[in-house]
Amino acid sequence: MTDAHDRVLDRLLQLARDRYGARAEQLHAGDDLYAALQIDSMEAMDLLTALEETFDVEIPDYELQEVRTLSSIAEIVRQRLP
Amino acid sequence: MRTFHGVTLSWTVDEAVLEVKLHRGPCNEIGTAMLHELEQLAALVDDGAAGARAMLIYSDRPKGFSAGADLRELHDGMKGLRSSSARTLAQVLVRRAGAEEPVLATVRDMALGAARVGRRALVQPLVVREVRRFLRRIHAVFDVLDSAPIVTVAACHGVVFGGGFELALTADVRVADASARFAFPELRLGIVPGFGGVPRLEREVGNGVVRDLLLTGRSLNARRAHTLGLVSQVTARGEHVQAARRAARQAARFDPASVAAAKRFVKPVPRARLDAEIDTFLEMLRNPAVEAALERFVTSTDVRPYLP
């Protein structure tokens, strides 16, 4: 993966820790974010908004529909960075 | 009635503003109970809004303004119609067979089997009739709110989906906090929005935006909605109701007759498109895929159940 990907991943991990506290302490790049944090549909929407605010991007919901690991979410975000 | 406290919503008049609070858990799903109370609200607005000169509508549910139509109620209603229709058909067949015990039990089983085979043809007209009644009622309410002679402001946060988005679109002005997301996920169920959403969205934004929202099912955040002109103001999280209240109180200072005339001029009700929407919705409802999609939706545990 590229440096840009790794930078996004680091910020994503930090975002998860800020939002979910202890639940996110043990998160790794390959983890299923939704399963690891027990995120429901409403929280998933809130997380999408947080991603868009944090990285100043717009991500259509369907881009994340089949994507579950932190690393793959980071890649979706990287592709949309200005 | 200057104050009302219902099961799904409440209102009060404060400083010439009719403040309507939606408070049905989990997220103000619009079913028959909320429709009944919205009809009472529409009657009040139609009768002079208790002297109010503006209206504010907002939600106290943490998850959002409204998640839209009560799809669980629709799903259960369709199932109820199906089973009661099957029973009725079985009873008719049994009666016509003139059977008596113990032959009756066998005839009843055969009749139930026949009823199941024929249930779709039997039940579908009933479903369409009931849904048409519901849509006519909700359109009547939304038309009153849309064309009210007072200024209406919707304060939106969190989930503003489907029927909830359609309710927000009846307002003259929308204020959103940073958590708000707007979507029309209906195509996931094989239908179009049925509460007047598309004609009202077409009135606010270009057809390209309508197509993007409807044909992909994606949601828009508050900032994007603001850029598109769908939302007038974006606030920090939790500050939207106060901002919307200030906008409503400002509007309430204008001369009522002038406001009514201005609204008639700038906000025509898209009557022909609203009628066409009901016809399109009911036509799409006849597709067997809708019932299957509804079943999948109400049993889904996916984090994005609004997408296929």
mmCIF file of N, CA and C in Angstrom, chain A residues 34 39 41-42 44-46 48-49 52-53 56 58 60-62 64-65, chain B residues 63 159 161 178 181 216 218-219 221 223-224 237 303-308:
data_model
loop_
_atom_site.group_PDB
_atom_site.id
_atom_site.type_symbol
_atom_site.label_atom_id
_atom_site.label_comp_id
_atom_site.label_asym_id
_atom_site.label_seq_id
_atom_site.Cartn_x
_atom_site.Cartn_y
_atom_site.Cartn_z
ATOM 1 N N TYR A 34 -17.246 -3.001 11.388
ATOM 2 C CA TYR A 34 -18.624 -3.016 11.906
ATOM 3 C C TYR A 34 -18.810 -4.108 12.961
ATOM 4 N N ILE A 39 -21.302 -1.991 15.282
ATOM 5 C CA ILE A 39 -21.962 -0.795 14.762
ATOM 6 C C ILE A 39 -23.296 -1.177 14.113
ATOM 7 N N SER A 41 -27.045 0.105 12.050
ATOM 8 C CA SER A 41 -27.260 0.851 10.807
ATOM 9 C C SER A 41 -27.209 2.367 11.030
ATOM 10 N N MET A 42 -27.735 2.831 12.162
ATOM 11 C CA MET A 42 -27.721 4.272 12.427
ATOM 12 C C MET A 42 -26.287 4.763 12.687
ATOM 13 N N ALA A 44 -23.641 3.393 11.518
ATOM 14 C CA ALA A 44 -22.906 3.314 10.244
ATOM 15 C C ALA A 44 -23.095 4.613 9.454
ATOM 16 N N MET A 45 -24.326 5.138 9.528
ATOM 17 C CA MET A 45 -24.593 6.392 8.824
ATOM 18 C C MET A 45 -23.818 7.549 9.455
ATOM 19 N N ASP A 46 -23.795 7.546 10.765
ATOM 20 C CA ASP A 46 -23.070 8.586 11.484
ATOM 21 C C ASP A 46 -21.571 8.492 11.189
ATOM 22 N N LEU A 48 -20.264 7.335 8.434
ATOM 23 C CA LEU A 48 -20.061 7.839 7.068
ATOM 24 C C LEU A 48 -19.943 9.362 7.075
ATOM 25 N N THR A 49 -20.818 10.021 7.834
ATOM 26 C CA THR A 49 -20.741 11.481 7.942
ATOM 27 C C THR A 49 -19.407 11.897 8.553
ATOM 28 N N GLU A 52 -16.671 11.651 6.006
ATOM 29 C CA GLU A 52 -16.747 12.745 5.034
ATOM 30 C C GLU A 52 -16.247 14.056 5.634
ATOM 31 N N GLU A 53 -16.594 14.283 6.909
ATOM 32 C CA GLU A 53 -16.138 15.519 7.568
ATOM 33 C C GLU A 53 -14.637 15.485 7.800
ATOM 34 N N ASP A 56 -12.824 15.447 4.364
ATOM 35 C CA ASP A 56 -13.326 16.428 3.396
ATOM 36 C C ASP A 56 -13.573 15.785 2.029
ATOM 37 N N GLU A 58 -16.620 13.190 -0.278
ATOM 38 C CA GLU A 58 -17.992 12.704 -0.322
ATOM 39 C C GLU A 58 -17.944 11.254 -0.770
ATOM 40 N N PRO A 60 -20.331 7.998 -1.639
ATOM 41 C CA PRO A 60 -21.656 7.388 -1.781
ATOM 42 C C PRO A 60 -21.756 6.123 -0.922
ATOM 43 N N ASP A 61 -22.882 5.950 -0.275
ATOM 44 C CA ASP A 61 -23.073 4.830 0.656
ATOM 45 C C ASP A 61 -22.696 3.482 0.038
ATOM 46 N N TYR A 62 -23.070 3.313 -1.255
ATOM 47 C CA TYR A 62 -22.862 2.006 -1.876
ATOM 48 C C TYR A 62 -21.379 1.663 -2.033
ATOM 49 N N LEU A 64 -19.320 1.771 0.236
ATOM 50 C CA LEU A 64 -18.925 1.102 1.478
ATOM 51 C C LEU A 64 -19.769 -0.142 1.766
ATOM 52 N N GLN A 65 -20.721 -0.434 0.874
ATOM 53 C CA GLN A 65 -21.684 -1.497 1.163
ATOM 54 C C GLN A 65 -21.010 -2.858 1.345
ATOM 55 N N LYS B 63 -31.974 9.443 16.840
ATOM 56 C CA LYS B 63 -31.509 8.882 15.565
ATOM 57 C C LYS B 63 -31.787 9.779 14.367
ATOM 58 N N VAL B 159 -31.064 10.820 10.521
ATOM 59 C CA VAL B 159 -31.723 10.165 9.396
ATOM 60 C C VAL B 159 -32.908 10.998 8.908
ATOM 61 N N PHE B 161 -34.862 10.137 5.856
ATOM 62 C CA PHE B 161 -34.947 9.167 4.773
ATOM 63 C C PHE B 161 -36.386 8.980 4.297
ATOM 64 N N ALA B 178 -25.159 19.125 11.411
ATOM 65 C CA ALA B 178 -24.107 18.444 10.627
ATOM 66 C C ALA B 178 -24.297 16.937 10.552
ATOM 67 N N ARG B 181 -28.574 13.354 7.191
ATOM 68 C CA ARG B 181 -28.368 12.685 5.896
ATOM 69 C C ARG B 181 -29.731 12.487 5.239
ATOM 70 N N THR B 216 -29.619 5.641 -7.389
ATOM 71 C CA THR B 216 -28.508 4.957 -6.709
ATOM 72 C C THR B 216 -28.847 4.654 -5.252
ATOM 73 N N ARG B 218 -28.248 6.444 -2.758
ATOM 74 C CA ARG B 218 -27.239 7.006 -1.858
ATOM 75 C C ARG B 218 -27.838 8.104 -0.986
ATOM 76 N N SER B 219 -27.132 8.439 0.079
ATOM 77 C CA SER B 219 -27.588 9.539 0.925
ATOM 78 C C SER B 219 -26.663 10.741 0.769
ATOM 79 N N ASN B 221 -25.011 14.182 2.694
ATOM 80 C CA ASN B 221 -24.811 14.810 4.002
ATOM 81 C C ASN B 221 -25.333 16.254 3.972
ATOM 82 N N ARG B 223 -23.900 19.136 4.393
ATOM 83 C CA ARG B 223 -23.120 20.124 3.661
ATOM 84 C C ARG B 223 -23.435 20.064 2.166
ATOM 85 N N ARG B 224 -23.515 18.829 1.633
ATOM 86 C CA ARG B 224 -23.838 18.648 0.217
ATOM 87 C C ARG B 224 -25.270 19.145 -0.057
ATOM 88 N N ARG B 237 -23.799 20.223 15.376
ATOM 89 C CA ARG B 237 -24.703 19.172 15.857
ATOM 90 C C ARG B 237 -25.499 19.659 17.066
ATOM 91 N N VAL B 303 -25.764 -3.335 7.939
ATOM 92 C CA VAL B 303 -25.593 -1.968 8.458
ATOM 93 C C VAL B 303 -26.180 -0.943 7.501
ATOM 94 N N ARG B 304 -26.402 -1.333 6.254
ATOM 95 C CA ARG B 304 -27.075 -0.433 5.302
ATOM 96 C C ARG B 304 -28.253 -1.160 4.666
ATOM 97 N N PRO B 305 -29.302 -1.410 5.456
ATOM 98 C CA PRO B 305 -30.441 -2.181 4.930
ATOM 99 C C PRO B 305 -31.194 -1.444 3.832
ATOM 100 N N TYR B 306 -30.897 -0.148 3.678
ATOM 101 C CA TYR B 306 -31.607 0.627 2.663
ATOM 102 C C TYR B 306 -30.991 0.479 1.277
ATOM 103 N N LEU B 307 -29.875 -0.265 1.205
ATOM 104 C CA LEU B 307 -29.275 -0.544 -0.106
ATOM 105 C C LEU B 307 -29.439 -2.027 -0.426
ATOM 106 N N PRO B 308 -29.591 -2.393 -1.723
ATOM 107 C CA PRO B 308 -29.763 -3.805 -2.075
ATOM 108 C C PRO B 308 -28.455 -4.571 -1.952
#
